[in-house]
Short mmCIF file of C-alpha atoms in Angstrom, two decimals:
data_model
loop_
_atom_site.label_atom_id
_atom_site.label_comp_id
_atom_site.label_asym_id
_atom_site.label_seq_id
_atom_site.Cartn_x
_atom_site.Cartn_y
_atom_site.Cartn_z
CA MET A 487 64.15 144.23 42.29
CA ASN A 488 65.56 143.20 38.95
CA SER A 489 68.55 141.08 37.91
CA VAL A 490 70.99 141.35 35.03
CA TYR A 491 68.93 138.83 33.16
CA SER A 492 65.53 140.42 33.67
CA ILE A 493 66.96 143.57 32.08
CA LEU A 494 68.55 141.67 29.21
CA ASN A 495 65.33 139.78 28.64
CA ASP A 496 63.48 143.06 28.10
CA ILE A 497 65.84 144.24 25.37
CA ASP A 498 64.58 144.17 21.79
CA THR A 499 66.65 141.66 19.81
CA ASP A 500 65.24 142.16 16.31
CA LEU A 501 68.44 141.71 14.32
CA ASP A 502 66.91 143.18 11.18
CA GLU A 503 66.73 146.54 12.92
CA PHE A 504 70.18 146.33 14.47
CA GLU A 505 72.15 149.49 13.78
CA GLU A 506 75.87 149.79 14.26
CA GLU A 507 77.07 152.47 16.63
CA GLN A 508 80.52 153.27 18.00
CA LEU A 509 80.64 154.47 21.60
CA SER A 510 83.40 156.46 23.25
CA ASP A 511 84.94 155.57 26.60
CA THR A 512 82.92 158.38 28.19
CA GLU A 513 79.69 157.06 26.74
CA ILE A 514 80.44 153.55 27.96
CA LYS A 515 81.11 154.91 31.44
CA LYS A 516 77.74 156.67 31.42
CA ILE A 517 75.92 153.53 30.24
CA ASN A 518 77.70 151.50 32.90
CA ALA A 519 76.63 154.03 35.54
CA ARG A 520 72.99 153.99 34.36
CA LEU A 521 72.99 150.20 34.15
CA LYS A 522 74.35 149.87 37.68
CA ASN A 523 71.76 152.36 38.89
CA LYS A 524 68.96 150.25 37.43
CA LEU A 525 70.48 146.98 38.62
CA GLY A 526 71.09 148.38 42.07
CA SER A 527 67.40 148.27 42.84
CA GLY A 528 67.55 144.51 42.41
CA THR A 529 70.93 143.14 43.05
CA GLY A 530 72.74 145.76 45.00
CA GLY A 531 75.77 143.59 45.69
CA SER A 532 78.94 145.53 46.43
CA THR A 533 81.56 142.82 46.13
CA ALA A 534 84.27 143.05 43.52
CA LYS A 535 82.76 140.10 41.64
CA THR A 536 79.40 141.86 41.46
CA LEU A 537 80.85 145.07 40.06
CA SER A 538 82.96 143.11 37.60
CA THR A 539 79.90 141.23 36.37
CA LEU A 540 77.87 144.43 35.96
CA GLY A 541 80.64 146.00 33.91
CA LYS A 542 80.77 143.00 31.61
CA ALA A 543 77.00 142.90 31.36
CA ALA A 544 77.08 146.42 29.99
CA VAL A 545 78.70 145.07 26.84
CA ILE A 546 75.56 143.32 25.65
CA VAL A 547 73.37 146.22 26.74
CA ILE A 548 75.48 148.67 24.76
CA GLY A 549 75.08 146.51 21.66
CA PHE A 550 71.35 146.12 21.94
CA MET A 551 70.67 149.73 22.88
CA ALA A 552 71.52 150.52 19.29
CA VAL A 553 68.31 148.67 18.34
CA GLY A 554 65.86 150.62 17.86
CA GLY A 555 43.14 158.02 44.18
CA GLY A 556 40.78 156.80 46.58
CA VAL A 557 40.53 154.84 49.84
CA TYR A 558 41.40 151.13 49.66
CA ALA A 559 42.04 148.52 52.32
CA ALA A 560 45.65 147.37 52.15
CA ALA A 561 44.67 143.84 53.12
CA GLN A 562 42.48 143.58 50.03
CA TYR A 563 45.41 144.13 47.70
CA ARG A 564 48.49 143.00 49.61
CA LYS A 565 48.09 139.34 48.69
CA ASN A 566 50.87 136.93 47.84
CA LEU A 567 51.59 136.19 44.18
CA LYS A 568 54.35 134.11 42.60
CA ASP A 569 56.77 136.97 42.08
CA ASP A 570 55.44 139.34 44.73
CA MET A 571 54.99 137.65 48.09
CA ARG A 572 55.89 138.00 51.74
CA VAL A 573 55.71 135.87 54.85
CA ARG A 574 56.92 137.89 57.80
CA ALA A 575 56.79 137.03 61.48
CA THR A 576 54.37 139.63 62.75
CA GLN A 577 53.34 137.05 65.34
CA THR A 578 54.86 133.69 66.30
CA ARG A 579 53.79 130.95 68.69
CA VAL A 580 55.03 127.51 69.65
CA VAL A 581 52.51 124.87 68.58
CA ALA A 582 54.41 121.68 69.50
CA GLU A 583 57.57 120.40 71.17
CA GLU A 584 59.00 116.90 70.84
CA GLY A 585 62.53 116.09 71.93
CA ASP A 586 64.90 118.58 70.31
CA THR A 587 62.31 119.73 67.79
CA VAL A 588 60.22 122.84 68.29
CA THR A 589 57.38 123.58 65.87
CA LYS A 590 56.36 127.20 65.52
CA GLU A 591 53.67 129.01 63.59
CA MET A 592 54.50 132.34 61.97
CA TYR A 593 51.63 134.64 61.02
CA ASP A 594 51.85 137.71 58.80
CA GLU A 595 48.82 139.83 59.62
CA VAL A 596 49.45 142.16 56.66
CA THR A 597 49.45 139.60 53.82
CA GLY A 598 47.35 137.06 55.72
CA ALA A 599 49.99 134.36 55.18
CA THR A 600 50.59 131.66 57.78
CA ALA A 601 53.73 129.50 57.87
CA THR A 602 54.62 126.55 60.06
CA TYR A 603 58.29 125.73 60.56
CA GLU A 604 60.37 123.32 62.59
CA VAL A 605 63.56 124.24 64.41
CA GLN A 606 65.99 121.44 65.26
CA TYR A 607 69.21 121.76 67.17
CA ASP A 608 70.57 118.24 66.87
CA GLY A 609 70.66 117.96 63.07
CA ALA A 610 67.92 115.33 62.97
CA VAL A 611 65.81 115.03 59.83
CA ALA A 612 62.78 117.31 59.75
CA GLY A 613 59.30 116.12 58.97
CA ASP A 614 57.80 115.92 55.50
CA VAL A 615 56.74 119.04 53.67
CA THR A 616 53.02 119.72 53.81
CA ASP A 617 51.25 121.65 51.07
CA GLY A 618 50.73 125.26 51.93
CA LYS A 619 53.23 125.17 54.79
CA LEU A 620 56.69 126.55 55.35
CA ILE A 621 58.97 123.85 56.73
CA GLU A 622 62.22 125.11 58.20
CA ARG A 623 65.14 123.31 59.81
CA VAL A 624 67.66 125.35 61.72
CA VAL A 625 70.77 123.43 62.75
CA LYS A 626 72.36 125.07 65.77
CA ASN A 627 76.13 124.87 65.87
CA GLY A 628 76.89 127.83 68.06
CA TYR A 629 75.95 130.09 70.94
CA ALA A 630 72.82 131.70 69.55
CA ASP A 631 69.22 130.66 69.09
CA ALA A 632 68.60 131.31 65.39
CA GLU A 633 65.41 131.70 63.41
CA ILE A 634 64.12 132.94 60.08
CA THR A 635 61.90 135.96 60.57
CA ALA A 636 60.80 136.67 56.98
CA ILE A 637 60.94 135.40 53.41
CA SER A 638 59.80 137.46 50.44
CA MET A 639 60.04 137.42 46.65
CA ASP A 640 60.04 140.37 44.28
CA HIS A 641 60.66 139.31 40.68
CA SER A 642 63.73 137.05 40.69
CA ASN A 643 65.19 138.12 44.04
CA MET A 644 64.40 136.25 47.23
CA LYS A 645 64.95 138.15 50.46
CA VAL A 646 65.45 136.29 53.74
CA GLY A 647 65.72 137.76 57.23
CA VAL A 648 67.32 135.85 60.11
CA ARG A 649 67.81 136.66 63.78
CA PHE A 650 70.35 135.35 66.27
CA ASP A 651 69.63 135.72 70.00
CA PHE A 652 72.77 135.19 72.09
CA ASN A 653 72.89 134.55 75.82
CA ASP A 654 73.65 137.40 78.19
CA GLU A 655 77.33 136.48 78.42
CA LYS A 656 78.07 137.08 74.74
CA ASN A 657 79.13 140.64 73.93
CA LEU A 658 78.31 141.81 70.38
CA VAL A 659 80.01 145.21 70.60
CA GLY A 660 83.06 143.99 68.69
CA LEU A 661 80.92 142.42 65.96
CA ALA A 662 78.83 145.58 65.63
CA LYS A 663 82.00 147.67 65.22
CA THR A 664 83.33 145.29 62.55
CA LEU A 665 80.07 145.36 60.58
CA LYS A 666 79.87 149.15 60.77
CA SER A 667 83.45 149.56 59.58
CA ALA A 668 82.91 147.18 56.65
CA SER A 669 79.68 148.94 55.65
CA GLU A 670 81.40 152.33 55.65
CA GLN A 671 83.98 150.90 53.26
CA GLY A 672 81.29 149.66 50.89
CA ALA A 673 81.31 145.98 51.87
CA CYS A 674 78.25 143.79 52.51
CA TRP A 675 78.11 141.90 55.79
CA ASN A 676 79.13 138.71 53.98
CA ALA A 677 82.41 140.23 52.71
CA THR A 678 84.41 137.61 54.61
CA GLU A 679 87.78 139.37 54.47
CA ALA A 680 86.26 142.47 56.06
CA THR A 681 83.77 140.96 58.50
CA GLY A 682 84.76 137.32 59.00
CA ILE A 683 81.20 136.29 58.05
CA SER A 684 80.49 134.04 55.07
CA LEU A 685 77.21 133.29 53.32
CA GLU A 686 76.06 130.49 51.03
CA THR A 687 72.59 130.16 49.49
CA LYS A 688 71.12 127.25 47.53
CA LEU A 689 67.93 126.11 45.86
CA ASP A 690 67.95 122.34 46.21
CA ASP A 691 71.63 121.52 45.51
CA THR A 692 72.35 124.53 43.27
CA ALA A 693 74.33 127.46 44.71
CA PHE A 694 73.10 130.95 43.75
CA PHE A 695 74.61 134.41 43.81
CA ASN A 696 73.81 136.32 46.98
CA TRP A 697 74.73 139.37 49.01
CA GLY A 698 74.32 140.34 52.65
CA ASN A 699 72.04 143.34 53.03
CA LYS A 700 70.81 144.97 56.23
CA TYR A 701 72.23 144.30 59.68
CA THR A 702 71.27 145.51 63.17
CA VAL A 703 72.79 144.78 66.56
CA GLU A 704 70.61 145.47 69.58
CA GLY A 705 71.89 144.22 72.93
CA ASN A 706 72.53 140.50 72.47
CA SER A 707 70.42 140.18 69.34
CA LEU A 708 71.86 140.20 65.81
CA TYR A 709 69.60 140.63 62.76
CA LEU A 710 70.82 139.99 59.22
CA ASP A 711 68.94 139.94 55.96
CA LEU A 712 70.16 138.86 52.57
CA PHE A 713 69.22 138.59 48.92
CA MET A 714 69.53 135.57 46.65
CA ASP A 715 69.25 136.12 42.88
CA THR A 716 67.31 133.04 41.80
CA THR A 717 68.33 133.56 38.14
CA MET A 718 72.10 133.61 38.71
CA THR A 719 73.80 130.37 39.70
CA MET A 720 77.35 130.52 40.99
CA ALA A 721 78.37 128.03 38.30
CA TYR A 722 76.97 130.31 35.60
CA LEU A 723 78.68 133.33 37.12
CA ASP A 724 81.99 131.47 37.19
CA GLU A 725 81.46 130.41 33.57
CA ILE A 726 80.91 134.03 32.54
CA ASP A 727 84.17 134.99 34.22
CA ARG A 728 86.03 132.08 32.67
CA ARG A 729 84.82 132.79 29.15
CA TYR A 730 85.42 136.50 29.49
CA GLU A 731 89.01 135.96 30.59
CA GLU A 732 89.48 133.36 27.87
CA ARG A 733 88.41 135.85 25.22
CA ALA A 734 90.55 138.62 26.71
CA ALA A 735 93.59 136.32 26.53
CA TYR A 736 92.76 135.45 22.91
CA LEU A 737 92.55 139.11 21.89
CA ARG A 738 95.83 139.85 23.60
CA GLU A 739 97.41 137.22 21.37
CA HIS A 740 95.51 138.37 18.25
CA PRO A 741 95.24 142.17 18.51
CA GLU A 742 94.84 142.44 14.76
CA GLU A 743 91.27 141.07 15.01
CA ALA A 744 90.18 143.80 17.41
CA GLU A 745 92.01 146.47 15.44
CA ALA A 746 90.39 145.30 12.21
CA GLY A 747 86.96 145.91 13.74
CA GLN A 748 85.72 142.41 13.00
CA TRP A 749 82.97 140.55 14.76
CA VAL A 750 84.69 138.22 17.21
CA ASP A 751 82.80 135.47 19.00
CA ALA A 752 83.06 136.41 22.64
CA PRO A 753 83.10 133.14 24.58
CA VAL A 754 80.55 134.35 27.10
CA THR A 755 77.09 132.83 27.27
CA ASP A 756 75.06 136.00 26.81
CA ILE A 757 77.61 138.78 26.97
CA TYR A 758 79.55 139.73 23.87
CA GLU A 759 81.15 142.70 22.23
CA TYR A 760 80.23 144.29 18.94
CA THR A 761 82.41 146.48 16.79
CA GLU A 762 82.08 147.52 13.16
CA VAL A 763 81.31 144.41 11.14
CA ALA A 764 82.28 143.81 7.54
CA PRO A 765 79.36 142.50 5.41
CA ALA A 766 81.09 139.14 5.05
CA TYR A 767 80.74 138.57 8.80
CA GLU A 768 77.06 139.54 9.08
CA ASP A 769 75.63 136.02 8.75
CA GLU A 770 78.20 134.66 11.17
CA ARG A 771 77.31 137.38 13.65
CA LYS A 772 73.61 136.51 13.50
CA GLU A 773 74.37 132.83 14.02
CA ILE A 774 76.51 133.63 17.05
CA ILE A 775 73.77 135.79 18.59
CA ALA A 776 71.12 133.13 17.95
CA ALA A 777 73.30 130.44 19.53
CA ARG A 778 74.03 132.58 22.57
CA MET A 779 70.38 133.47 23.10
CA GLN A 780 69.36 129.81 22.77
CA GLU A 781 72.00 128.78 25.28
CA PHE A 782 70.73 131.40 27.69
CA GLU A 783 67.12 130.29 27.20
CA ASP A 784 68.08 126.68 27.93
CA TYR A 785 69.89 127.84 31.06
CA ARG A 786 66.82 129.70 32.30
CA LYS A 787 64.51 126.76 31.70
CA ALA A 788 66.75 124.48 33.76
CA LEU A 789 66.72 126.74 36.84
CA PRO A 790 64.96 125.33 39.94
CA ASP A 791 61.65 126.90 40.93
CA PRO A 792 62.32 128.97 44.09
CA LEU A 793 58.74 128.44 45.25
CA ASP A 794 59.02 124.68 44.96
CA SER A 795 62.61 123.97 46.06
CA THR A 796 64.48 123.49 49.29
CA ILE A 797 66.00 126.84 50.29
CA SER A 798 69.31 126.57 52.12
CA ILE A 799 70.91 129.50 53.94
CA ILE A 800 74.31 128.81 55.54
CA ILE A 801 75.84 131.62 57.58
CA ASP A 802 79.21 131.27 59.31
CA LEU A 803 79.59 133.95 61.96
CA GLY A 804 83.07 132.78 62.92
CA ALA A 805 84.25 130.72 65.86
CA GLU A 806 83.79 133.51 68.40
CA TYR A 807 80.06 133.70 67.66
CA GLY A 808 79.28 130.02 67.31
CA GLY A 809 80.53 129.09 63.85
CA THR A 810 78.05 127.92 61.22
CA TYR A 811 74.27 128.27 61.41
CA SER A 812 72.35 126.35 58.74
CA PHE A 813 68.74 127.06 57.75
CA LYS A 814 66.70 124.82 55.45
CA THR A 815 63.28 126.00 54.37
CA ARG A 816 60.77 125.02 51.73
CA LEU A 817 57.83 127.05 50.46
CA SER A 818 55.07 124.82 49.21
CA GLY A 819 51.52 125.39 48.03
CA GLU A 820 49.72 127.41 45.39
CA PHE A 821 50.89 130.90 44.42
CA ALA A 822 48.67 132.86 42.05
CA GLU A 823 49.91 134.11 38.69
CA GLY A 824 49.39 137.65 37.40
CA GLU A 825 49.89 141.01 39.02
CA HIS A 826 48.21 143.16 41.63
CA GLU A 827 45.45 145.57 40.67
CA ARG A 828 46.75 148.94 39.54
CA ILE A 829 44.75 151.83 40.95
CA SER A 830 44.66 154.84 38.62
CA ILE A 831 45.74 158.19 40.05
CA ASP A 832 47.01 161.57 38.93
CA GLY A 833 50.41 161.14 40.52
CA GLY A 834 52.13 164.15 39.01
CA SER A 835 54.92 164.56 36.45
CA ALA A 836 58.33 166.15 36.04
CA GLN A 837 60.93 166.80 33.38
CA MET A 838 64.70 167.13 33.46
CA ASP A 839 66.93 168.61 30.74
CA LEU A 840 70.60 168.78 31.67
CA ASP A 841 73.28 169.27 28.98
CA GLY A 842 72.47 166.24 26.84
CA ILE A 843 70.44 164.26 29.39
CA TYR A 844 66.65 164.38 29.11
CA GLN A 845 64.12 162.46 31.21
CA ASP A 846 60.37 162.85 31.59
CA LEU A 847 58.25 160.98 34.16
CA GLU A 848 54.48 160.80 34.54
CA ILE A 849 52.96 158.76 37.42
CA ASN A 850 49.51 157.35 36.69
CA ALA A 851 48.87 154.34 38.98
CA TYR A 852 49.87 152.51 42.15
CA SER A 853 49.41 149.08 43.67
CA MET A 854 49.79 147.33 47.03
CA GLY A 855 51.25 143.82 46.82
CA GLY A 856 52.95 141.29 49.03
CA SER A 857 56.23 143.19 48.80
CA GLY A 858 54.56 146.57 49.34
CA PHE A 859 53.74 149.81 47.52
CA LYS A 860 54.63 150.35 43.84
CA LEU A 861 54.08 153.20 41.40
CA TYR A 862 53.59 153.01 37.63
CA GLY A 863 53.76 155.47 34.79
CA ASN A 864 55.42 156.58 31.57
CA GLU A 865 59.06 157.50 31.06
CA THR A 866 60.95 159.16 28.23
CA TYR A 867 64.73 159.04 28.44
CA ILE A 868 67.30 160.12 25.87
CA THR A 869 70.91 161.28 25.88
CA ASP A 870 72.98 163.25 23.41
CA TRP A 871 76.35 161.56 23.84
CA SER A 872 78.18 163.95 21.54
CA LEU A 873 77.11 166.91 23.70
CA ILE A 874 77.90 165.09 26.95
CA THR A 875 81.35 164.07 25.69
CA LYS A 876 82.06 167.58 24.40
CA ILE A 877 81.22 169.21 27.73
CA CYS A 878 83.14 166.60 29.73
CA GLU A 879 86.25 167.07 27.60
CA GLU A 880 86.04 170.87 27.48
CA GLN A 881 85.45 171.31 31.21
CA ASN A 882 87.39 168.22 32.36
CA ILE A 883 84.40 167.00 34.34
CA GLU A 884 82.12 163.97 34.54
CA TYR A 885 78.41 164.28 35.23
CA ALA A 886 75.20 162.29 35.30
CA ALA A 887 71.62 162.92 36.36
CA SER A 888 68.43 160.94 36.85
CA LEU A 889 64.89 161.17 38.20
CA ARG A 890 63.62 158.90 40.95
CA ILE A 891 60.79 158.98 43.47
CA ARG A 892 60.86 159.79 47.17
CA ALA A 893 58.03 158.51 49.38
CA TRP A 894 57.15 159.00 53.02
CA ASP A 895 54.45 157.58 55.26
CA ASP A 896 52.30 158.86 58.10
CA LEU A 897 54.50 157.03 60.62
CA GLY A 898 57.56 159.17 59.95
CA ASN A 899 59.48 156.85 57.60
CA THR A 900 61.04 157.92 54.29
CA TYR A 901 61.64 155.63 51.31
CA LEU A 902 63.55 155.74 48.03
CA MET A 903 61.93 154.29 44.90
CA LEU A 904 63.97 153.56 41.78
CA LEU A 905 62.60 152.87 38.32
CA ARG A 906 62.45 149.61 36.40
CA SER A 907 61.79 150.34 32.73
CA GLU A 908 59.42 148.32 30.55
CA HIS A 909 58.66 148.57 26.82
CA GLY A 910 55.98 151.05 25.87
CA ASP A 911 53.41 150.85 23.08
CA GLY A 912 55.80 152.19 20.44
CA SER A 913 54.78 155.82 20.77
CA LYS A 914 57.42 158.55 20.42
CA LYS A 915 57.98 161.96 21.95
CA SER A 916 59.87 164.97 20.63
CA THR A 917 62.68 166.07 22.95
CA PRO A 918 65.50 168.66 22.77
CA TYR A 919 67.77 165.81 21.66
CA GLY A 920 65.55 164.16 19.08
CA GLU A 921 62.66 161.72 19.09
CA ALA A 922 62.61 159.19 21.93
CA ASN A 923 60.51 156.18 22.90
CA VAL A 924 57.83 156.60 25.54
CA ASP A 925 58.37 153.59 27.82
CA HIS A 926 56.53 152.40 30.90
CA PHE A 927 58.13 152.14 34.32
CA VAL A 928 57.55 150.49 37.68
CA ALA A 929 58.95 152.35 40.69
CA GLU A 930 59.79 149.96 43.49
CA LEU A 931 61.25 150.30 46.97
CA TYR A 932 65.03 150.42 46.88
CA ASP A 933 66.05 148.14 49.74
CA ASN A 934 69.76 147.64 49.17
CA ALA A 935 70.97 148.65 52.63
CA PHE A 936 74.45 149.83 51.63
CA GLY A 937 73.13 151.67 48.58
CA LEU A 938 70.52 153.37 50.74
CA GLU A 939 73.23 154.56 53.09
CA GLN A 940 75.10 156.16 50.20
CA PHE A 941 71.95 157.71 48.72
CA GLY A 942 70.99 158.90 52.20
CA LYS A 943 74.30 160.69 52.70
CA GLU A 944 73.86 162.46 49.36
CA ALA A 945 70.29 163.56 50.14
CA GLY A 946 70.66 164.02 53.91
CA ILE A 947 67.84 161.50 54.48
CA ASN A 948 67.64 158.31 56.53
CA TYR A 949 65.84 156.00 54.09
CA SER A 950 64.03 152.85 55.29
CA SER A 951 64.80 149.54 53.58
CA GLU A 952 61.32 148.03 53.99
CA TRP A 953 57.78 149.28 54.10
CA ALA A 954 56.50 149.66 57.64
CA ASP A 955 53.37 147.87 58.79
CA GLY A 956 50.42 149.96 59.89
CA ILE A 957 50.81 152.68 57.26
CA SER A 958 47.59 154.61 56.54
CA GLU A 959 48.92 157.13 54.01
CA ILE A 960 51.85 157.28 51.63
CA THR A 961 52.97 160.56 50.06
CA PHE A 962 55.37 160.69 47.12
CA ALA A 963 57.03 163.15 44.76
CA ILE A 964 59.59 163.03 41.95
CA GLU A 965 63.11 164.11 42.79
CA LYS A 966 66.17 164.87 40.67
CA GLU A 967 69.69 163.78 41.49
CA VAL A 968 72.71 165.36 39.78
CA LEU A 969 76.19 163.90 40.21
CA LEU A 970 79.19 165.97 39.18
CA GLN A 971 82.91 165.24 39.40
CA ASP A 972 84.80 168.49 38.92
CA ALA A 973 88.22 169.13 37.39
CA ASP A 974 89.85 168.40 40.76
CA ARG A 975 88.01 165.07 40.85
CA LYS A 976 85.88 166.16 43.78
CA ALA A 977 82.33 164.76 43.78
CA HIS A 978 79.32 167.06 44.13
CA ASN A 979 75.80 165.68 44.53
CA THR A 980 72.51 167.56 44.66
CA VAL A 981 69.06 166.11 45.31
CA GLU A 982 65.82 168.12 45.09
CA LEU A 983 62.11 167.47 44.80
CA ILE A 984 60.76 168.78 41.49
CA SER A 985 57.08 167.75 41.55
CA GLU A 986 54.19 168.46 43.87
CA PRO A 987 53.60 165.81 46.59
CA VAL A 988 50.67 163.42 46.08
CA THR A 989 49.09 161.42 48.93
CA VAL A 990 47.18 158.14 48.69
CA LYS A 991 45.30 156.38 51.46
CA ILE A 992 46.00 152.67 51.67
CA GLN A 993 43.83 151.65 54.63
#
């Protein structure tokens, strides 16, 4: 689950090796599509602001892209680390009651994590935080009993699940219909104009970017889960928008600067545009990049630690369903550094060569962590933009293709795993479109609920958004997806497995 910034942080910024490259509109569209595909495994937001931000983020990525098996017990490996942890209510029990305060203990039998939390309905101040405990205040201002059922972290994204249990008199059919309609139109459950539900998330007093994810309505019980990107504050997001619009207004008033192909300081903290630069502007360009990167580094250092901050989740379901429900939680204690043990396997390989798009995957390891099953391997990816543009223009089509991984367990669930690329050791590989870097990848569960629904329609598969408990075996294989928009602007999608299935035992 990776954010805009985790991707940008992985990009090589050696200015001495920076090569200028002009990209066509078609090429930019393809990069935007690939960027969104990679980001979707982490952010997955479908609001207009999210899509706008991703499009702007592509600007910096475009610039920098020119620079250069065996049997193991799951419990042994599925331990909580700082950026890979889970506390999920496999079992709960009331341990104390005093006045309007109920103290519960939540136990996750898979990760072995225990959390104690307090639920208060009168808004009174909760007790002090105790090391190693999860302290939670839920302020009830409505018709439902509300509780947090799970908190997990995977890289920079925190995922929180909440459940609302209404009394027998409250009918949720209307709410279920509203949520379903909004989802079909591509909106998250916190798209207020579509659903009437609003969401706010904070670490201490700082508001962070978020998006509503999965929802289920069963009888009088409503379940919602959400993501909070702990690297993206709302203030920073607003500043990006403000600076971007400020620069756009400036260029509208000074079109000669853009037409002259000069380096123009884009007033955006870490997102800027690059066109052909005259030698006289080279030093200025380097200074601008250095200043922007320093500003971004200072911003990152000032972010609150999600594992040592008060987590606030405020959900307004609307007056009909009780108004605002506020959750305050704090994770405290020691969380180990490092990563989970990678278990070497021969996980299979596959290649794709499609009219200017080449990708090669080789799976060589897996791990079981707090957030579940992950695969690792090597990836080679290269595109011939001139060929892609030529075919698109000649045939009046648009197309894209990528490899990903499908997994399924012995309980009947199917999962989609998307790739997160990491730098390789510098080795190269010869491809039909020239030499390309051999990078590493991590394939992680794609748990964006709306994205899964869209992928599922394309593949004819009902994907699960979280790993089930009690899995004994996981089988996986590489699949290829091809997206084509024909001359009539009709979309055609094909998905097929192109490697032999491999099974690993995890218990």
